[in-house]
């Protein structure tokens, strides 16, 4: 019985139908006996929509309030996903970055994870639940919501896998591996055939 962290990006959960499809895939994996922590991004395009809304008010939104706003994208996804899993007759529990005890520094918009208290996740796994965690977010020492910047959900998944000493970390995305930079933006991005948790965390930060 393996402990597996899975991460699904915004395209994978971009519609209700896709959320249902991923939920079915996760439930089937759960039925095979694996203990699953699922990290989700916001639905494709939602983060940009939220950012544009803030910029309609001001070109320079307050960083703290912007993080509060942007974090809602992932919270919507984890709630919808957990609803889908429960509709299939299985137990799921959604956790925000705060509820998952993901501690970060206070650099809004580009925060770095420095600690994760694993107890809330382990407690739910021990109850047989699929744990669904909002990617891209955490909270600082003052209790403020923070976001991790672009690619932050991948960072969340790798950090959780390391903290939980997971057997596997599976990242489902629209590129075929880990690259030195975003291959959708930079055509000279180089694919990395093998990488450790520590190296991945260093790159993501």
Short mmCIF file of C-alpha atoms in Angstrom, two decimals:
data_model
loop_
_atom_site.label_atom_id
_atom_site.label_comp_id
_atom_site.label_asym_id
_atom_site.label_seq_id
_atom_site.Cartn_x
_atom_site.Cartn_y
_atom_site.Cartn_z
CA UNK A 1 0.00 0.00 0.00
CA UNK A 2 1.88 3.02 -1.32
CA UNK A 3 1.55 6.62 -0.23
CA UNK A 4 1.22 8.61 -3.45
CA UNK A 5 1.05 12.35 -4.06
CA UNK A 6 -0.61 13.23 -7.37
CA UNK A 7 -0.80 16.69 -8.91
CA UNK A 8 -3.24 17.69 -11.66
CA UNK A 9 -2.87 20.97 -13.50
CA UNK A 10 -5.46 23.47 -14.62
CA UNK A 11 -6.08 21.85 -17.99
CA UNK A 12 -6.73 18.45 -16.36
CA UNK A 13 -9.44 19.99 -14.15
CA UNK A 14 -10.52 22.71 -16.58
CA UNK A 15 -14.17 21.66 -16.82
CA UNK A 16 -16.68 19.84 -14.62
CA UNK A 17 -16.48 16.84 -16.95
CA UNK A 18 -12.70 16.75 -16.61
CA UNK A 19 -12.97 17.04 -12.84
CA UNK A 20 -15.31 14.03 -12.86
CA UNK A 21 -12.89 12.11 -15.08
CA UNK A 22 -9.89 12.80 -12.83
CA UNK A 23 -11.98 11.95 -9.75
CA UNK A 24 -12.86 8.59 -11.30
CA UNK A 25 -9.18 7.92 -12.05
CA UNK A 26 -8.20 8.82 -8.48
CA UNK A 27 -10.97 6.67 -6.98
CA UNK A 28 -9.81 3.68 -9.05
CA UNK A 29 -6.28 4.16 -7.74
CA UNK A 30 -7.64 4.45 -4.20
CA UNK A 31 -9.56 1.19 -4.68
CA UNK A 32 -6.28 -0.53 -5.58
CA UNK A 33 -5.09 0.18 -2.02
CA UNK A 34 -2.91 3.26 -2.40
CA UNK A 35 -3.16 6.17 0.05
CA UNK A 36 -3.64 9.29 -2.03
CA UNK A 37 -2.92 12.97 -1.57
CA UNK A 38 -4.18 14.91 -4.59
CA UNK A 39 -2.86 18.43 -5.26
CA UNK A 40 -4.92 20.54 -7.65
CA UNK A 41 -4.38 23.75 -9.57
CA UNK A 42 -7.13 26.23 -10.33
CA UNK A 43 -9.27 25.46 -13.36
CA UNK A 44 -7.51 26.57 -16.56
CA UNK A 45 -7.79 30.33 -17.00
CA UNK A 46 -9.28 31.06 -13.58
CA UNK A 47 -6.13 32.56 -12.04
CA UNK A 48 -5.73 34.93 -14.99
CA UNK A 49 -9.40 35.92 -14.74
CA UNK A 50 -9.00 36.75 -11.06
CA UNK A 51 -5.82 38.70 -11.72
CA UNK A 52 -7.51 40.68 -14.49
CA UNK A 53 -10.43 41.51 -12.19
CA UNK A 54 -8.03 42.97 -9.63
CA UNK A 55 -6.25 44.93 -12.33
CA UNK A 56 -9.56 46.43 -13.46
CA UNK A 57 -9.60 48.14 -10.06
CA UNK A 58 -5.93 49.12 -10.02
CA UNK A 59 -2.85 48.28 -12.07
CA UNK A 60 -0.98 47.60 -8.82
CA UNK A 61 -3.17 45.52 -6.48
CA UNK A 62 -2.10 45.22 -2.85
CA UNK A 63 0.06 42.04 -2.72
CA UNK A 64 -1.59 40.61 0.39
CA UNK A 65 -5.11 41.10 -0.92
CA UNK A 66 -4.12 39.76 -4.33
CA UNK A 67 -2.92 36.53 -2.71
CA UNK A 68 -6.23 36.23 -0.84
CA UNK A 69 -8.01 36.61 -4.19
CA UNK A 70 -5.83 34.30 -6.27
CA UNK A 71 -5.91 31.49 -3.69
CA UNK A 72 -9.66 31.12 -4.24
CA UNK A 73 -9.08 29.51 -7.65
CA UNK A 74 -7.58 26.37 -6.14
CA UNK A 75 -10.15 26.34 -3.34
CA UNK A 76 -12.94 26.12 -5.90
CA UNK A 77 -11.24 23.19 -7.62
CA UNK A 78 -10.56 21.15 -4.48
CA UNK A 79 -14.15 21.59 -3.31
CA UNK A 80 -15.64 20.54 -6.66
CA UNK A 81 -13.26 17.59 -6.87
CA UNK A 82 -14.12 16.40 -3.36
CA UNK A 83 -17.82 16.71 -4.16
CA UNK A 84 -17.25 14.51 -7.24
CA UNK A 85 -15.38 11.86 -5.22
CA UNK A 86 -18.11 11.77 -2.56
CA UNK A 87 -20.77 11.45 -5.24
CA UNK A 88 -18.98 8.25 -6.31
CA UNK A 89 -19.40 6.89 -2.80
CA UNK A 90 -15.88 7.46 -1.46
CA UNK A 91 -14.54 9.68 1.30
CA UNK A 92 -12.54 12.79 0.43
CA UNK A 93 -11.42 15.80 2.44
CA UNK A 94 -10.39 19.09 0.85
CA UNK A 95 -7.73 21.19 2.58
CA UNK A 96 -6.62 24.73 1.81
CA UNK A 97 -2.95 25.61 2.21
CA UNK A 98 -3.74 26.87 5.71
CA UNK A 99 -5.67 23.72 6.65
CA UNK A 100 -2.85 21.55 5.29
CA UNK A 101 -0.42 23.55 7.48
CA UNK A 102 1.85 24.64 4.63
CA UNK A 103 4.11 27.27 6.19
CA UNK A 104 5.76 29.87 3.95
CA UNK A 105 7.69 33.10 4.24
CA UNK A 106 5.84 36.39 3.72
CA UNK A 107 6.86 37.20 0.14
CA UNK A 108 3.39 37.59 -1.37
CA UNK A 109 3.12 36.30 -4.92
CA UNK A 110 6.39 34.36 -4.72
CA UNK A 111 6.42 32.79 -1.26
CA UNK A 112 8.70 29.88 -0.42
CA UNK A 113 7.63 26.86 1.60
CA UNK A 114 9.82 26.28 4.66
CA UNK A 115 7.79 23.73 6.64
CA UNK A 116 4.74 21.47 6.42
CA UNK A 117 3.00 20.01 9.46
CA UNK A 118 1.82 16.65 8.16
CA UNK A 119 -0.58 15.75 10.99
CA UNK A 120 -3.81 16.99 9.34
CA UNK A 121 -3.07 15.02 6.17
CA UNK A 122 -1.95 11.85 7.96
CA UNK A 123 -5.01 11.98 10.21
CA UNK A 124 -7.33 12.01 7.19
CA UNK A 125 -5.37 9.33 5.33
CA UNK A 126 -5.62 7.11 8.41
CA UNK A 127 -9.41 7.49 8.22
CA UNK A 128 -9.35 6.08 4.69
CA UNK A 129 -9.98 9.39 2.97
CA UNK A 130 -8.57 10.76 -0.26
CA UNK A 131 -6.91 14.03 0.79
CA UNK A 132 -7.31 16.88 -1.70
CA UNK A 133 -4.94 19.82 -1.18
CA UNK A 134 -5.04 23.25 -2.79
CA UNK A 135 -1.82 23.84 -4.67
CA UNK A 136 -0.04 27.18 -5.08
CA UNK A 137 -0.73 28.44 -1.56
CA UNK A 138 0.28 28.45 2.09
CA UNK A 139 0.35 30.90 4.97
CA UNK A 140 2.96 33.00 6.74
CA UNK A 141 3.82 33.40 10.42
CA UNK A 142 1.11 36.05 10.81
CA UNK A 143 -1.58 33.77 9.37
CA UNK A 144 -1.74 35.61 6.04
CA UNK A 145 -2.53 33.63 2.89
CA UNK A 146 0.42 33.48 0.52
CA UNK A 147 0.84 32.20 -3.04
CA UNK A 148 3.91 30.53 -4.47
CA UNK A 149 4.02 32.05 -7.94
CA UNK A 150 3.88 30.37 -11.36
CA UNK A 151 4.28 26.60 -11.13
CA UNK A 152 3.38 26.76 -7.46
CA UNK A 153 1.12 23.70 -7.50
CA UNK A 154 4.03 21.55 -8.69
CA UNK A 155 6.07 22.98 -5.81
CA UNK A 156 3.26 22.11 -3.39
CA UNK A 157 3.13 18.51 -4.63
CA UNK A 158 6.88 17.96 -4.37
CA UNK A 159 7.07 19.59 -0.94
CA UNK A 160 4.20 17.43 0.34
CA UNK A 161 5.79 14.29 -1.10
CA UNK A 162 9.05 15.10 0.68
CA UNK A 163 7.37 15.99 3.99
CA UNK A 164 5.17 12.88 3.93
CA UNK A 165 8.04 10.66 2.73
CA UNK A 166 5.74 9.52 -0.06
CA UNK A 167 6.59 6.50 -2.18
CA UNK A 168 5.70 8.37 -5.37
CA UNK A 169 5.04 11.91 -6.59
CA UNK A 170 3.13 11.91 -9.88
CA UNK A 171 2.68 15.20 -11.72
CA UNK A 172 0.11 15.17 -14.52
CA UNK A 173 0.71 18.09 -16.84
CA UNK A 174 0.70 19.19 -20.48
CA UNK A 175 4.45 18.64 -20.90
CA UNK A 176 6.30 15.32 -20.94
CA UNK A 177 8.57 15.72 -17.94
CA UNK A 178 10.56 18.12 -15.77
CA UNK A 179 12.34 20.90 -17.66
CA UNK A 180 14.93 23.50 -16.71
CA UNK A 181 12.29 26.15 -17.46
CA UNK A 182 8.80 26.35 -18.99
CA UNK A 183 9.03 24.71 -22.47
CA UNK A 184 5.79 26.41 -23.48
CA UNK A 185 7.57 29.76 -23.16
CA UNK A 186 11.26 29.04 -23.81
CA UNK A 187 12.17 26.81 -26.77
CA UNK A 188 15.64 26.12 -25.32
CA UNK A 189 14.22 24.46 -22.20
CA UNK A 190 16.03 21.20 -21.46
CA UNK A 191 14.30 18.03 -20.22
CA UNK A 192 15.76 16.51 -17.04
CA UNK A 193 15.64 12.68 -17.11
CA UNK A 194 15.98 12.15 -13.33
CA UNK A 195 15.70 14.48 -10.33
CA UNK A 196 15.55 14.15 -6.54
CA UNK A 197 12.95 15.76 -4.27
CA UNK A 198 15.59 18.17 -2.92
CA UNK A 199 16.74 19.19 -6.41
CA UNK A 200 13.13 19.68 -7.51
CA UNK A 201 12.42 21.90 -4.52
CA UNK A 202 15.52 23.98 -5.24
CA UNK A 203 14.48 24.46 -8.87
CA UNK A 204 10.90 25.29 -7.96
CA UNK A 205 12.03 27.97 -5.52
#
